[in-house]
Amino acid sequence: MTIENISRNKSFGGWHKQYSHRSSSLNCDMRFAIYLPPQTLAGEKVPVLYWLSGLTCSDENFMQKAGAQRIAAELGIAIVAPDTSPRGDDVADDPDSYDLGKGAGFYVNATQAPWQQHYRMYDYVVSELPALIEELFPVTGQRAIAGHSMGGHGALTIAMHNPDRYSSVSAFSPICNPMTSPWGVKALTSYLGGRDQWLQYDASELMKTATEFVPALVDQGKDDQFFEAELKPDTLSAAAKTSGYPLQLQLHEGYDHSYYFIASFIEQHLRFHAGYLKTNGDTA
């Protein structure tokens, strides 16, 4: 695989780097960021946390705003942040909407025109990107996954579909029940068509019937402006009770949907993942 290094910055003894590469899943050039902790400079291979960002974001938001590098350096965890959608002049878009098209891939495999040619973010995150990371960087086959908002939806659904690939999953302010939220209905209708295809990408519906479990941590601010209409954490809590899913759902007074919230609790999330990454062994 051929990749191009775009930038590099020393951080807490490790390196934050950006790369571009040609994606076969998405049929376009893609960019991702990776933080390699200082342990890798000493020849160690480390596990990876994949971070999925939310609407309108790119690979840069989390890496620049969350303050995760200090704890990742201490724990010896690499962080990989892909972009949130395919990009390029020939990639379909809805220029009048922030919640559909570029910056809004929703981590699904689109089946409807004009989206199906490029919008296969599920395959990119689950298969293509990890294969590239594990071939070219000093990492093990141990993986955890996390995300925010649209990315929290992606992290939860991807983990539940692939319990053999991820040791743990966490999310900040995830879209918990996209089949009933305006963001979700718009995206799922456009990318997938009829409602019979939506359930596979709805975290609450998947959690309700789950029989294989990936330990999950979810944090939600109670002053989040999207709490009621878009995020619906109560549906996820009810689903976990139905199936006995190992979900820790924590609500926080005063916190909103911003990266100030994420930065306040990211250390807890990284330590949560570190415990499972250290004990679950190598996964394929």
CSV table of N, CA, C and O in Angstrom, one decimal, residues 154-212:
chain,number,residue,atom,x,y,z
A,154,GLY,N,-21.4,5.4,14.9
A,154,GLY,CA,-20.6,4.5,14.1
A,154,GLY,C,-19.8,3.5,14.9
A,154,GLY,O,-19.7,2.3,14.6
A,155,ALA,N,-19.2,4.0,16.0
A,155,ALA,CA,-18.4,3.1,16.9
A,155,ALA,C,-19.3,2.0,17.5
A,155,ALA,O,-18.9,0.8,17.5
A,156,LEU,N,-20.4,2.4,18.0
A,156,LEU,CA,-21.3,1.4,18.6
A,156,LEU,C,-21.8,0.3,17.7
A,156,LEU,O,-21.8,-0.9,17.9
A,157,THR,N,-22.3,0.8,16.5
A,157,THR,CA,-22.8,-0.2,15.5
A,157,THR,C,-21.7,-1.1,15.0
A,157,THR,O,-21.9,-2.3,14.8
A,158,ILE,N,-20.5,-0.5,14.7
A,158,ILE,CA,-19.4,-1.3,14.2
A,158,ILE,C,-19.0,-2.3,15.2
A,158,ILE,O,-18.7,-3.5,14.9
A,159,ALA,N,-18.9,-1.9,16.5
A,159,ALA,CA,-18.4,-2.9,17.5
A,159,ALA,C,-19.4,-4.0,17.7
A,159,ALA,O,-19.0,-5.2,17.8
A,160,MET,N,-20.7,-3.7,17.6
A,160,MET,CA,-21.7,-4.8,17.8
A,160,MET,C,-21.8,-5.7,16.6
A,160,MET,O,-22.1,-6.9,16.8
A,161,HIS,N,-21.5,-5.2,15.5
A,161,HIS,CA,-21.4,-6.1,14.3
A,161,HIS,C,-20.1,-7.0,14.3
A,161,HIS,O,-20.1,-8.0,13.6
A,162,ASN,N,-19.1,-6.5,15.0
A,162,ASN,CA,-17.8,-7.2,14.9
A,162,ASN,C,-17.2,-7.4,16.3
A,162,ASN,O,-16.1,-6.9,16.6
A,163,PRO,N,-17.8,-8.2,17.1
A,163,PRO,CA,-17.4,-8.3,18.5
A,163,PRO,C,-16.0,-9.1,18.6
A,163,PRO,O,-15.3,-9.0,19.6
A,164,ASP,N,-15.6,-9.8,17.5
A,164,ASP,CA,-14.4,-10.5,17.5
A,164,ASP,C,-13.2,-9.5,17.1
A,164,ASP,O,-12.0,-9.9,17.3
A,165,ARG,N,-13.5,-8.3,16.6
A,165,ARG,CA,-12.5,-7.4,16.2
A,165,ARG,C,-12.1,-6.3,17.2
A,165,ARG,O,-11.1,-5.7,17.0
A,166,TYR,N,-13.0,-6.1,18.2
A,166,TYR,CA,-12.8,-4.9,19.1
A,166,TYR,C,-12.9,-5.4,20.5
A,166,TYR,O,-13.8,-6.1,20.9
A,167,SER,N,-11.9,-5.0,21.3
A,167,SER,CA,-11.9,-5.3,22.7
A,167,SER,C,-12.9,-4.5,23.5
A,167,SER,O,-13.4,-5.0,24.6
A,168,SER,N,-13.2,-3.3,23.1
A,168,SER,CA,-14.1,-2.4,23.9
A,168,SER,C,-14.6,-1.3,22.9
A,168,SER,O,-14.0,-1.1,21.9
A,169,VAL,N,-15.6,-0.6,23.3
A,169,VAL,CA,-16.2,0.5,22.6
A,169,VAL,C,-16.6,1.6,23.5
A,169,VAL,O,-17.1,1.3,24.6
A,170,SER,N,-16.4,2.8,23.1
A,170,SER,CA,-16.9,3.9,23.9
A,170,SER,C,-17.4,5.0,23.0
A,170,SER,O,-17.1,5.1,21.8
A,171,ALA,N,-18.3,5.9,23.6
A,171,ALA,CA,-18.9,7.0,22.8
A,171,ALA,C,-19.2,8.2,23.6
A,171,ALA,O,-19.6,8.0,24.8
A,172,PHE,N,-19.0,9.4,23.0
A,172,PHE,CA,-19.5,10.6,23.6
A,172,PHE,C,-20.7,11.0,22.8
A,172,PHE,O,-20.7,11.1,21.6
A,173,SER,N,-21.8,11.3,23.5
A,173,SER,CA,-23.0,11.9,22.9
A,173,SER,C,-23.4,11.2,21.6
A,173,SER,O,-23.6,11.8,20.5
A,174,PRO,N,-23.5,9.9,21.6
A,174,PRO,CA,-23.8,9.2,20.3
A,174,PRO,C,-25.2,9.4,19.8
A,174,PRO,O,-26.1,9.6,20.7
A,175,ILE,N,-25.5,9.2,18.5
A,175,ILE,CA,-26.8,9.1,18.0
A,175,ILE,C,-27.3,7.7,18.3
A,175,ILE,O,-26.9,6.8,17.6
A,176,CYS,N,-28.0,7.5,19.3
A,176,CYS,CA,-28.3,6.2,19.8
A,176,CYS,C,-29.4,5.4,19.1
A,176,CYS,O,-29.4,4.2,19.0
A,177,ASN,N,-30.3,6.2,18.5
A,177,ASN,CA,-31.5,5.5,17.8
A,177,ASN,C,-31.8,6.3,16.5
A,177,ASN,O,-32.8,6.9,16.4
A,178,PRO,N,-30.9,6.2,15.5
A,178,PRO,CA,-31.0,7.0,14.3
A,178,PRO,C,-32.3,6.8,13.5
A,178,PRO,O,-32.7,7.6,12.7
A,179,MET,N,-32.9,5.6,13.7
A,179,MET,CA,-34.1,5.4,13.0
A,179,MET,C,-35.3,6.3,13.4
A,179,MET,O,-36.3,6.4,12.7
A,180,THR,N,-35.1,7.0,14.6
A,180,THR,CA,-36.1,7.9,15.1
A,180,THR,C,-35.6,9.3,15.2
A,180,THR,O,-36.3,10.1,15.8
A,181,SER,N,-34.4,9.6,14.7
A,181,SER,CA,-33.9,11.0,14.9
A,181,SER,C,-33.8,11.7,13.5
A,181,SER,O,-33.6,11.0,12.5
A,182,PRO,N,-34.0,13.0,13.4
A,182,PRO,CA,-34.0,13.7,12.1
A,182,PRO,C,-32.7,13.5,11.4
A,182,PRO,O,-32.7,13.2,10.2
A,183,TRP,N,-31.5,13.6,12.1
A,183,TRP,CA,-30.3,13.3,11.4
A,183,TRP,C,-30.3,11.9,10.8
A,183,TRP,O,-29.9,11.7,9.6
A,184,GLY,N,-30.6,10.9,11.6
A,184,GLY,CA,-30.6,9.5,11.1
A,184,GLY,C,-31.5,9.2,10.0
A,184,GLY,O,-31.2,8.6,9.0
A,185,VAL,N,-32.8,9.7,10.2
A,185,VAL,CA,-33.8,9.4,9.1
A,185,VAL,C,-33.3,10.0,7.8
A,185,VAL,O,-33.4,9.3,6.7
A,186,LYS,N,-32.8,11.2,7.8
A,186,LYS,CA,-32.3,11.8,6.6
A,186,LYS,C,-31.2,11.0,5.9
A,186,LYS,O,-31.2,10.7,4.7
A,187,ALA,N,-30.2,10.7,6.7
A,187,ALA,CA,-29.0,10.0,6.2
A,187,ALA,C,-29.4,8.6,5.8
A,187,ALA,O,-29.0,8.1,4.7
A,188,LEU,N,-30.1,7.8,6.6
A,188,LEU,CA,-30.4,6.4,6.3
A,188,LEU,C,-31.3,6.3,5.0
A,188,LEU,O,-31.2,5.4,4.2
A,189,THR,N,-32.3,7.3,4.9
A,189,THR,CA,-33.1,7.3,3.7
A,189,THR,C,-32.3,7.5,2.5
A,189,THR,O,-32.5,6.8,1.4
A,190,SER,N,-31.4,8.5,2.5
A,190,SER,CA,-30.6,8.9,1.3
A,190,SER,C,-29.6,7.8,1.0
A,190,SER,O,-29.5,7.4,-0.2
A,191,TYR,N,-28.9,7.2,2.0
A,191,TYR,CA,-27.9,6.3,1.7
A,191,TYR,C,-28.4,4.9,1.5
A,191,TYR,O,-27.8,4.1,0.7
A,192,LEU,N,-29.5,4.5,2.1
A,192,LEU,CA,-29.9,3.1,2.1
A,192,LEU,C,-31.3,2.8,1.5
A,192,LEU,O,-31.6,1.7,1.2
A,193,GLY,N,-32.1,3.9,1.4
A,193,GLY,CA,-33.4,3.6,0.8
A,193,GLY,C,-34.4,3.3,1.9
A,193,GLY,O,-34.5,3.9,3.0
A,194,GLY,N,-35.2,2.2,1.7
A,194,GLY,CA,-36.3,1.8,2.6
A,194,GLY,C,-35.9,1.4,4.0
A,194,GLY,O,-34.7,1.0,4.3
A,195,ARG,N,-36.8,1.5,4.9
A,195,ARG,CA,-36.6,1.3,6.4
A,195,ARG,C,-36.1,-0.1,6.7
A,195,ARG,O,-35.5,-0.3,7.7
A,196,ASP,N,-36.4,-1.0,5.8
A,196,ASP,CA,-35.9,-2.4,6.1
A,196,ASP,C,-34.4,-2.5,6.1
A,196,ASP,O,-33.9,-3.5,6.7
A,197,GLN,N,-33.7,-1.6,5.6
A,197,GLN,CA,-32.2,-1.6,5.6
A,197,GLN,C,-31.6,-0.8,6.8
A,197,GLN,O,-30.4,-0.8,7.0
A,198,TRP,N,-32.4,-0.1,7.6
A,198,TRP,CA,-31.9,0.8,8.6
A,198,TRP,C,-31.5,0.1,9.9
A,198,TRP,O,-30.5,0.6,10.5
A,199,LEU,N,-32.2,-0.9,10.2
A,199,LEU,CA,-31.9,-1.5,11.5
A,199,LEU,C,-30.5,-1.9,11.8
A,199,LEU,O,-30.0,-1.8,12.9
A,200,GLN,N,-29.8,-2.4,10.7
A,200,GLN,CA,-28.4,-2.8,10.9
A,200,GLN,C,-27.5,-1.7,11.3
A,200,GLN,O,-26.3,-1.9,11.7
A,201,TYR,N,-27.9,-0.4,11.2
A,201,TYR,CA,-27.1,0.7,11.6
A,201,TYR,C,-27.7,1.5,12.7
A,201,TYR,O,-27.4,2.7,12.9
A,202,ASP,N,-28.5,0.9,13.5
A,202,ASP,CA,-29.2,1.5,14.7
A,202,ASP,C,-28.7,0.9,16.0
A,202,ASP,O,-29.0,-0.3,16.2
A,203,ALA,N,-27.9,1.6,16.8
A,203,ALA,CA,-27.3,1.0,18.0
A,203,ALA,C,-28.3,0.5,19.0
A,203,ALA,O,-28.0,-0.6,19.6
A,204,SER,N,-29.4,1.2,19.2
A,204,SER,CA,-30.4,0.7,20.1
A,204,SER,C,-31.0,-0.6,19.7
A,204,SER,O,-31.2,-1.5,20.5
A,205,GLU,N,-31.3,-0.6,18.4
A,205,GLU,CA,-32.0,-1.9,17.9
A,205,GLU,C,-31.0,-3.0,18.0
A,205,GLU,O,-31.4,-4.2,18.3
A,206,LEU,N,-29.7,-2.8,17.6
A,206,LEU,CA,-28.7,-3.9,17.7
A,206,LEU,C,-28.5,-4.3,19.1
A,206,LEU,O,-28.3,-5.5,19.4
A,207,MET,N,-28.4,-3.3,20.0
A,207,MET,CA,-28.1,-3.7,21.4
A,207,MET,C,-29.2,-4.5,22.1
A,207,MET,O,-29.0,-5.4,22.9
A,208,LYS,N,-30.4,-4.2,21.6
A,208,LYS,CA,-31.6,-4.8,22.2
A,208,LYS,C,-31.6,-6.3,22.0
A,208,LYS,O,-32.1,-7.1,22.8
A,209,THR,N,-31.1,-6.8,20.8
A,209,THR,CA,-31.1,-8.2,20.5
A,209,THR,C,-29.7,-8.8,20.5
A,209,THR,O,-29.5,-10.0,20.0
A,210,ALA,N,-28.7,-8.1,21.0
A,210,ALA,CA,-27.3,-8.6,21.0
A,210,ALA,C,-27.2,-9.9,21.9
A,210,ALA,O,-27.8,-10.0,22.9
A,211,THR,N,-26.4,-10.8,21.4
A,211,THR,CA,-26.0,-12.0,22.1
A,211,THR,C,-24.5,-12.2,22.4
A,211,THR,O,-24.1,-13.0,23.2
A,212,GLU,N,-23.7,-11.4,21.6
A,212,GLU,CA,-22.3,-11.3,21.9
A,212,GLU,C,-22.0,-9.8,22.3
A,212,GLU,O,-22.5,-8.9,21.7
